[in-house]
Short mmCIF file of C-alpha atoms and ligand atoms in Angstrom, two decimals:
data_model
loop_
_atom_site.label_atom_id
_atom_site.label_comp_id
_atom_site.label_asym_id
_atom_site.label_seq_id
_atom_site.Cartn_x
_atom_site.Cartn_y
_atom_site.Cartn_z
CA UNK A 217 54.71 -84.83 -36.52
CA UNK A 218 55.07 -88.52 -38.20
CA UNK A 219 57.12 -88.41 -41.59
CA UNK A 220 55.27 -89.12 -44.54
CA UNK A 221 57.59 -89.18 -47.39
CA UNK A 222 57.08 -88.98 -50.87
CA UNK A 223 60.22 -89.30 -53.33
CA UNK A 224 59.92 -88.37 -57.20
CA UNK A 225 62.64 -89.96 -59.32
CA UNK A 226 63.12 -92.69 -56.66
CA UNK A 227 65.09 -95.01 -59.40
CA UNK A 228 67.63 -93.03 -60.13
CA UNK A 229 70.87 -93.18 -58.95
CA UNK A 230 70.53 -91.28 -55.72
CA UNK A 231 66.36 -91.77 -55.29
CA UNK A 232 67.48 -95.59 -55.02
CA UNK A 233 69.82 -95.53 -51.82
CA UNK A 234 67.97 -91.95 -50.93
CA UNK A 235 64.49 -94.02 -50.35
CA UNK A 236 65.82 -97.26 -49.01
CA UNK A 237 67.37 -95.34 -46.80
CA UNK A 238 64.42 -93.22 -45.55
CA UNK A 239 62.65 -96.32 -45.15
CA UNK A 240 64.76 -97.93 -42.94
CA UNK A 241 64.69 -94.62 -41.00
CA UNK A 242 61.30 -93.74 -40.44
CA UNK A 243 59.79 -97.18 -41.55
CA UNK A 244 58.74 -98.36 -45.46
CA UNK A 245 55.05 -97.61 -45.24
CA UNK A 246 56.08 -94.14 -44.72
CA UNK A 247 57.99 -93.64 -47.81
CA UNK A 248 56.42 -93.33 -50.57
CA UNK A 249 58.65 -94.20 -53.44
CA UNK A 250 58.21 -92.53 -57.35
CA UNK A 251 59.58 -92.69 -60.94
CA UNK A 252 58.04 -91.92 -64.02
CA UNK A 253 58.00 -95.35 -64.85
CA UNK A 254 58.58 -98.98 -62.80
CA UNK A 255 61.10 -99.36 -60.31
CA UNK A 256 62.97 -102.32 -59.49
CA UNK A 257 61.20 -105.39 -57.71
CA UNK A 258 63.10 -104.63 -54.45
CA UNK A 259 61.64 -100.93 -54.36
CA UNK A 260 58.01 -101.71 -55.19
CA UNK A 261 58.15 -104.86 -53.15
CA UNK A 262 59.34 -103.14 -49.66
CA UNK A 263 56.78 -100.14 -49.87
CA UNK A 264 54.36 -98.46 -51.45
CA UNK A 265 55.67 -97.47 -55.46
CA UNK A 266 53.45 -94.80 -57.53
CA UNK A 267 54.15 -93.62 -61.43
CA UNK A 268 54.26 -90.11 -61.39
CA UNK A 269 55.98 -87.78 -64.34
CA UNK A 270 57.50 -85.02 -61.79
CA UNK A 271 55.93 -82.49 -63.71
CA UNK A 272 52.75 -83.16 -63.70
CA UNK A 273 51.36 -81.65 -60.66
CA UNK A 274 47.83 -82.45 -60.23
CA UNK A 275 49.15 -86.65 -59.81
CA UNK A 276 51.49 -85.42 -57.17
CA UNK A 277 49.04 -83.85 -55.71
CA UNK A 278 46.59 -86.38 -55.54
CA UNK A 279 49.62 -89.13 -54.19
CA UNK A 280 50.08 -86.65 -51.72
CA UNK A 281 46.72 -86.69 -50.56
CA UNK A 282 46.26 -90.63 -51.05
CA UNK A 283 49.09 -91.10 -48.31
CA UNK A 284 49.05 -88.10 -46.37
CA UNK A 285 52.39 -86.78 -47.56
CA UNK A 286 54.07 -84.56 -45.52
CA UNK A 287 57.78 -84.08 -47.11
CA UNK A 288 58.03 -84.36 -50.40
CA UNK A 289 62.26 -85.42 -51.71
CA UNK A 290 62.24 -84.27 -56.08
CA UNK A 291 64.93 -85.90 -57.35
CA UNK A 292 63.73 -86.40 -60.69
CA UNK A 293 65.95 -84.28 -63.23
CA UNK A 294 67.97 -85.03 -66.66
CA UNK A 295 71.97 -84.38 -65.71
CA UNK A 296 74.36 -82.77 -67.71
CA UNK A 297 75.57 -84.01 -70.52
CA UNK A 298 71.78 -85.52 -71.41
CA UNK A 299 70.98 -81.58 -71.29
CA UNK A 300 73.38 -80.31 -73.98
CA UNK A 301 71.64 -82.89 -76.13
CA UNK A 302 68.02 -81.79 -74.99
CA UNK A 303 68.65 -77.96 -73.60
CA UNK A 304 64.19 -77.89 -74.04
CA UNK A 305 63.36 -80.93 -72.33
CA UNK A 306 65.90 -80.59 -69.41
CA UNK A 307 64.75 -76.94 -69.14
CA UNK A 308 61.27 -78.31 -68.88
CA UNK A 309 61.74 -81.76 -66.65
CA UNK A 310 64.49 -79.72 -64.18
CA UNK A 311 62.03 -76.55 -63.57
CA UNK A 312 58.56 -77.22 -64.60
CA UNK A 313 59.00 -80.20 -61.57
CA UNK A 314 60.68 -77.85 -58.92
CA UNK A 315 58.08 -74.94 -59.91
CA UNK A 316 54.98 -77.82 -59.21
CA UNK A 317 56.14 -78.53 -56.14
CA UNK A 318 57.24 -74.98 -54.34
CA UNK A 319 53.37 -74.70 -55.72
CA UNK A 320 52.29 -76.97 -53.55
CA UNK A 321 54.33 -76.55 -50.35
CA UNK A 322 52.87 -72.51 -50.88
CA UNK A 323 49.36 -74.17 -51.13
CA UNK A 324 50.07 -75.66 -47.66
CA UNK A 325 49.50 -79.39 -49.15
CA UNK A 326 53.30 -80.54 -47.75
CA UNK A 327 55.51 -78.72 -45.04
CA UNK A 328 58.91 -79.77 -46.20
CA UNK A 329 60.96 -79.93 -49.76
CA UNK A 330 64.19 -81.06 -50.37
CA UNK A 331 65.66 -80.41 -53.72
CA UNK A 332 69.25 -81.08 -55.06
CA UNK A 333 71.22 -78.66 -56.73
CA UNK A 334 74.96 -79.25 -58.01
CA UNK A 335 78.95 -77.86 -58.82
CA UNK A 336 77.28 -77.03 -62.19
CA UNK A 337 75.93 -73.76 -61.10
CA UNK A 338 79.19 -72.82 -61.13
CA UNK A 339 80.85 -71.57 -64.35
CA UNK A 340 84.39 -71.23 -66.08
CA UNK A 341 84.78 -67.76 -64.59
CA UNK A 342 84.42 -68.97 -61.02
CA UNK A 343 87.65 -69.42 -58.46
CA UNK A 344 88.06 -73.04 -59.34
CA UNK A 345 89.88 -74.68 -55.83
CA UNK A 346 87.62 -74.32 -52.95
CA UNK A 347 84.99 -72.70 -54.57
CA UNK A 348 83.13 -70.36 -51.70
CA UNK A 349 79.32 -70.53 -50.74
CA UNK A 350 79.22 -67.05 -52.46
CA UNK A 351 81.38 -66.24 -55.79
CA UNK A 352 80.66 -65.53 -59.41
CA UNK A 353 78.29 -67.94 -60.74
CA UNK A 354 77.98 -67.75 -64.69
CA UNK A 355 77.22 -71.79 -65.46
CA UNK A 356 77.37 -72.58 -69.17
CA UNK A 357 75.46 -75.72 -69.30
CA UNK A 358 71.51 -76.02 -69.45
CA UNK A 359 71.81 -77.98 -66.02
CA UNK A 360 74.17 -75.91 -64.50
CA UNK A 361 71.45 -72.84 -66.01
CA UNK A 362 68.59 -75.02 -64.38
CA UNK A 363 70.08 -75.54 -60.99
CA UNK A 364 71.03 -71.94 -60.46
CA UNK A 365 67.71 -70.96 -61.50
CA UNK A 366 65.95 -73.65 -59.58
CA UNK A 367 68.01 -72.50 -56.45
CA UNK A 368 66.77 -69.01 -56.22
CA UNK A 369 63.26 -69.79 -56.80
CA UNK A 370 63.96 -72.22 -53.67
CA UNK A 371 64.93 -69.08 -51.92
CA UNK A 372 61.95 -66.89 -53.58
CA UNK A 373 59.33 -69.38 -52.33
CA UNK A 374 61.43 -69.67 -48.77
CA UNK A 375 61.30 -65.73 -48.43
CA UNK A 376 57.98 -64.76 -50.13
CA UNK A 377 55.87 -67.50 -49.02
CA UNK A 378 57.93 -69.23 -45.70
CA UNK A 379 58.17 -72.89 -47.79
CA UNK A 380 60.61 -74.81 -45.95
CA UNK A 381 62.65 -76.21 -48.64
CA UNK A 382 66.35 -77.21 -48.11
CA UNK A 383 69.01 -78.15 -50.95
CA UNK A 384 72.66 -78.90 -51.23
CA UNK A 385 75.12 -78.39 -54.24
CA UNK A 386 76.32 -81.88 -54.52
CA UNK A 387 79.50 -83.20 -56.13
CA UNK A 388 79.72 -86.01 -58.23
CA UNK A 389 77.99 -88.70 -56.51
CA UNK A 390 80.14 -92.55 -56.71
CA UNK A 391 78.13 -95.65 -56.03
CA UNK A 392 77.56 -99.41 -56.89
CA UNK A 393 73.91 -99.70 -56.46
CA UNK A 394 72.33 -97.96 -59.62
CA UNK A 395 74.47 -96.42 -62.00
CA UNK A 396 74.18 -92.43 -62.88
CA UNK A 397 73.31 -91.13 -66.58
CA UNK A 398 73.92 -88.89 -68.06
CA UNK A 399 76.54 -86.73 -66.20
CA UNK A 400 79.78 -85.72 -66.49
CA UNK A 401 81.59 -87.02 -63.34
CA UNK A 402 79.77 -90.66 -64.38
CA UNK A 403 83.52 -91.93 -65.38
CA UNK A 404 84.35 -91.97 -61.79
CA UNK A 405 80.73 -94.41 -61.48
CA UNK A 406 81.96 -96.55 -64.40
CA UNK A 407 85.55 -96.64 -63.63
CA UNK A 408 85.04 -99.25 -60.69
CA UNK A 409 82.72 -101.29 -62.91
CA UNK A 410 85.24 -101.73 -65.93
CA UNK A 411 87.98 -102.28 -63.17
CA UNK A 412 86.28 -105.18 -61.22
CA UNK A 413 84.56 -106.29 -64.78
CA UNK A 414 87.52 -105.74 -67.31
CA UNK A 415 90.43 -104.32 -65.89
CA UNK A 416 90.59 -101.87 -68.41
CA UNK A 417 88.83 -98.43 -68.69
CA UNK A 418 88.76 -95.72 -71.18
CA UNK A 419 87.99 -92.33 -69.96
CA UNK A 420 85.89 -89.33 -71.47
CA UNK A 421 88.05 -86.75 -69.25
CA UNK A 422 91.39 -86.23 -69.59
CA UNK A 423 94.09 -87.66 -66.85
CA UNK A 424 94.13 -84.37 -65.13
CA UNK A 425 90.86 -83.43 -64.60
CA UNK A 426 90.14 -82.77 -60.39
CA UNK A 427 86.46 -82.73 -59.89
CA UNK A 428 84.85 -82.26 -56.60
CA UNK A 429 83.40 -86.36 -55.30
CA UNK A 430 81.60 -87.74 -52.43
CA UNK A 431 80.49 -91.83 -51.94
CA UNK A 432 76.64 -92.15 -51.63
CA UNK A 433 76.63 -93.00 -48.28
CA UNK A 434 78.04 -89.60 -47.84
CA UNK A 435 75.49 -88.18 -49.90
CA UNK A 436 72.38 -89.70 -48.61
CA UNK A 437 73.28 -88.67 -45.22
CA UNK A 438 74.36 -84.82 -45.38
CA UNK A 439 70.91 -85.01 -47.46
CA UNK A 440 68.78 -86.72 -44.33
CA UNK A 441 71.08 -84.66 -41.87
CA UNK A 442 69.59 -81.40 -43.33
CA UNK A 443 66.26 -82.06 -43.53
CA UNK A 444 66.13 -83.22 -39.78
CA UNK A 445 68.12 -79.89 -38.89
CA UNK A 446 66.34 -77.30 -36.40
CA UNK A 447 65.36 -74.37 -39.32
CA UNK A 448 66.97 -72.08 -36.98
CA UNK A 449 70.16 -73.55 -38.49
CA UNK A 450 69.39 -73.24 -41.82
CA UNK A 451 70.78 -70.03 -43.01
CA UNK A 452 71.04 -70.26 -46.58
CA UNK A 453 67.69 -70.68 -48.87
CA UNK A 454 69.49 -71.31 -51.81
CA UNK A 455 71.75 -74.38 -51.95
CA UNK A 456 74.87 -75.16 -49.51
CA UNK A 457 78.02 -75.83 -50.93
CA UNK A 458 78.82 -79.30 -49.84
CA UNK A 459 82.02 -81.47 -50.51
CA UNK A 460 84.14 -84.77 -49.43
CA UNK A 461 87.03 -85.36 -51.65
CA UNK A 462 88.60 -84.07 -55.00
CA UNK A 463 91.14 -86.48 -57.25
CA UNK A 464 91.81 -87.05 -61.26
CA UNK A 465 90.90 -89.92 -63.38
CA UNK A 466 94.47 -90.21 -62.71
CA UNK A 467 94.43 -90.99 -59.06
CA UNK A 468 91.47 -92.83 -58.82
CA UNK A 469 93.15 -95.34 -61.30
CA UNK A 470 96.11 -95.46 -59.14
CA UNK A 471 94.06 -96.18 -56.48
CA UNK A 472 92.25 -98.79 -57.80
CA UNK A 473 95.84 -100.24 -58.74
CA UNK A 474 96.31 -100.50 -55.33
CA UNK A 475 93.69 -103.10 -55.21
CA UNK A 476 93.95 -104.79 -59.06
CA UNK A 477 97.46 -104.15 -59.79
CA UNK A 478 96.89 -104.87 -63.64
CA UNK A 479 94.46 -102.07 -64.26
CA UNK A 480 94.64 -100.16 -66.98
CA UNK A 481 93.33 -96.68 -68.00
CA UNK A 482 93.42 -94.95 -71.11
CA UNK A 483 92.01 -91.44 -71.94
CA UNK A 484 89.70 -90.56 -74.87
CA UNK A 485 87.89 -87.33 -73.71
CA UNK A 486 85.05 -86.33 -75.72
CA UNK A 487 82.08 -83.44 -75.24
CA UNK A 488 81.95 -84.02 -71.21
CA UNK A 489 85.73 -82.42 -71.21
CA UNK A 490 84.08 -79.06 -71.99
CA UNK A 491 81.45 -79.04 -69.11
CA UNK A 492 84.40 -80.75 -66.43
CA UNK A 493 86.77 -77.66 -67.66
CA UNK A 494 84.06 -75.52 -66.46
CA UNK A 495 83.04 -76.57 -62.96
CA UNK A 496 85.44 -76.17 -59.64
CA UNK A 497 88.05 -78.47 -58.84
CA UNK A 498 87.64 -78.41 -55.21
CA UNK A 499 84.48 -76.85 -52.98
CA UNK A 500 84.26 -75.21 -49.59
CA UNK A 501 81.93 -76.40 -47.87
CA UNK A 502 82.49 -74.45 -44.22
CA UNK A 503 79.24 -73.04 -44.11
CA UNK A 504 77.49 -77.19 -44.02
CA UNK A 505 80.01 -78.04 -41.56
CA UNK A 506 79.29 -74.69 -39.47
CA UNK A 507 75.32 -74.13 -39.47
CA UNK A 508 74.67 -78.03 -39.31
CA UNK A 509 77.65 -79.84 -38.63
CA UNK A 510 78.05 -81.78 -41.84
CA UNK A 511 80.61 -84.30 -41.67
CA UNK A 512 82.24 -86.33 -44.62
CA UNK A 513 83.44 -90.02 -43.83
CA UNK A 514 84.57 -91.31 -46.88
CA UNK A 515 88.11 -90.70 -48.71
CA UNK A 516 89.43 -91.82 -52.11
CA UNK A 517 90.50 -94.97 -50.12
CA UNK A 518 87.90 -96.50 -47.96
CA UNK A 519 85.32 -95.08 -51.15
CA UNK A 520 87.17 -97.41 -53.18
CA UNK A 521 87.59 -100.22 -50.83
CA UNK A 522 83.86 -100.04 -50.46
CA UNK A 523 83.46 -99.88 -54.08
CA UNK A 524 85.17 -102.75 -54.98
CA UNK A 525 84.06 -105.37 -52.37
CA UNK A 526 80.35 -104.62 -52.96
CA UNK A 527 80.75 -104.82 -57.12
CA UNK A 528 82.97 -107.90 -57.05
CA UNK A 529 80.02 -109.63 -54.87
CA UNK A 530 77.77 -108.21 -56.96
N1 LIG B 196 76.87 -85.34 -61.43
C1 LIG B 196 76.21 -84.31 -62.18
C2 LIG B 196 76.57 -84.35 -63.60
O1 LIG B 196 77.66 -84.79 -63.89
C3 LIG B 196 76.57 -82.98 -61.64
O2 LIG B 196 75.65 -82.59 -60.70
O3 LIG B 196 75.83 -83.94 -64.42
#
């Protein structure tokens, strides 16, 4: 069956690369991209572009039935730090959008869903370095609350009513494209743009703060790899652990040193300390690389290589 993709939230930080991606794939006239409001020239210019509030379920539907949607990608959602500040509205934007479309993959109006889930479902009382697939999950932010909720009603509507929808925990996602906002692991986003822009950053976390990271590219394809795997391989309903590389504020300065030796970092952390404190350090991801063969290619090095080149040109 021909692809025909729709993608809510498509301006966002990973809807951006996500649908540019997909349309170089499986060709732009195919993709359908969305945001709740305009997207940049580029996106609307290369393929069709529909305003959609992710929530709202009767427009999705009738995009879906406009262009004969088949898949539909939600990555429309308010992050984590945004969420302490609004715990209502990110309740309401994170689930009310998932629950719409689970509806409609039940009703039979698309055959595929992917939706992203994240380290926050984990929680200060989980096993912090390589986190397994399966440990105590007790989140303590609104997102993290939202995800973990959102990922068993992925696994309800997979069980109860056979929708096909596939998900992966991601890390914090790095890229130059579009920024992220809102999150916690952002500072390793705006690092590389106060490096190249200022050569001087201050930092929210503190020095020693190890998060689990990945570079888009990364991302975008572990996300694409999944959805094209044979369901037979898919053995977990809920969300997939899935992980690159780990460092501190710390080492990613030093490694931008590397590059712009007069760098300088300085550490202020604020709010965001609270919600990095409680999320793993490191993430086991065996059970990707096992049932699908999930493959990182990026480290802390060629990431910031990468990062660098493309936001000095830029
Ligand atoms: N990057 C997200 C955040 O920081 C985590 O999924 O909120």
């Amino acid at each position: 069956m021909d692809k025909r993709i729709l993608v809510l939230g498509a301006s966002g930080q990973i809807g951006t690369e996500l649908t540019q991606k997909l349309r170089e794939l499986y060709g732009n006239s195919n993709v359908v991209a969305s945001d709740i409001k305009l997207g940049t020239f580029e996106m609307m210019d290369a393929g069709p572009f529909e305003i959609i509030d992710a929530t709202d379920k009767e427009t999705i539907l009738s995009v879906i039935k406009k262009y004969q949607i088949n898949q539909v990608y939600l990555l429309a959602a308010m992050l984590s730090a945004t969420a302490e500040k609004f715990p209502q509205k990110a309740w309401n934007l994170n689930m009310n959008s998932l629950l719409a479309v689970l509806e409609l993959a039940k009703e039979k109006h698309i055959q595929q869903v992917y939706w992203p889930s994240s380290i926050a479902v984990f929680g200060p009382t989980t096993p912090k370095n390589n986190t397994p697939q399966k440990t105590i999950m007790e989140p303590t932010t609104v997102y993290g609350i939202s995800k973990l909720a959102g990922e068993f009603w992925c696994n309800y509507y997979h069980e109860k009513f056979g929708v096909d929808v596939r998900s992966l925990r991601y890390p914090g996602i790095i890229s130059w494209k579009t920024k992220p906002g809102g999150g916690t692991t952002d500072y390793a986003v705006d690092v590389y743009f106060k490096a190249v822009e200022e050569k001087i950053f201050t930092c929210f976390l503190s020095e020693n703060t190890r998060l689990p990271m990945m570079y888009m590219e990364d991302a975008v394809n572990a996300t694409i790899q999944l959805m094209e795997a044979n369901p037979a391989t898919i053995k977990i309903r809920t969300s997939y652990n899935l992980a690159a590389i780990d460092f501190t504020p710390k080492e990613i300065a030093a490694e931008i040193r590397k590059q712009i030796p007069d760098f300088t970092i300085d550490y202020a952390p604020d709010s965001r300390q609270q919600i990095a404190d409680s999320w793993p350090s490191s993430i086991d991801d065996s059970e990707a690389r096992n049932d699908w063969n999930w493959k990182h290619e990026f480290d802390l090095k060629r990431m910031t290589l990468e990062m660098l080149n493309n936001l000095e040109k830029k």
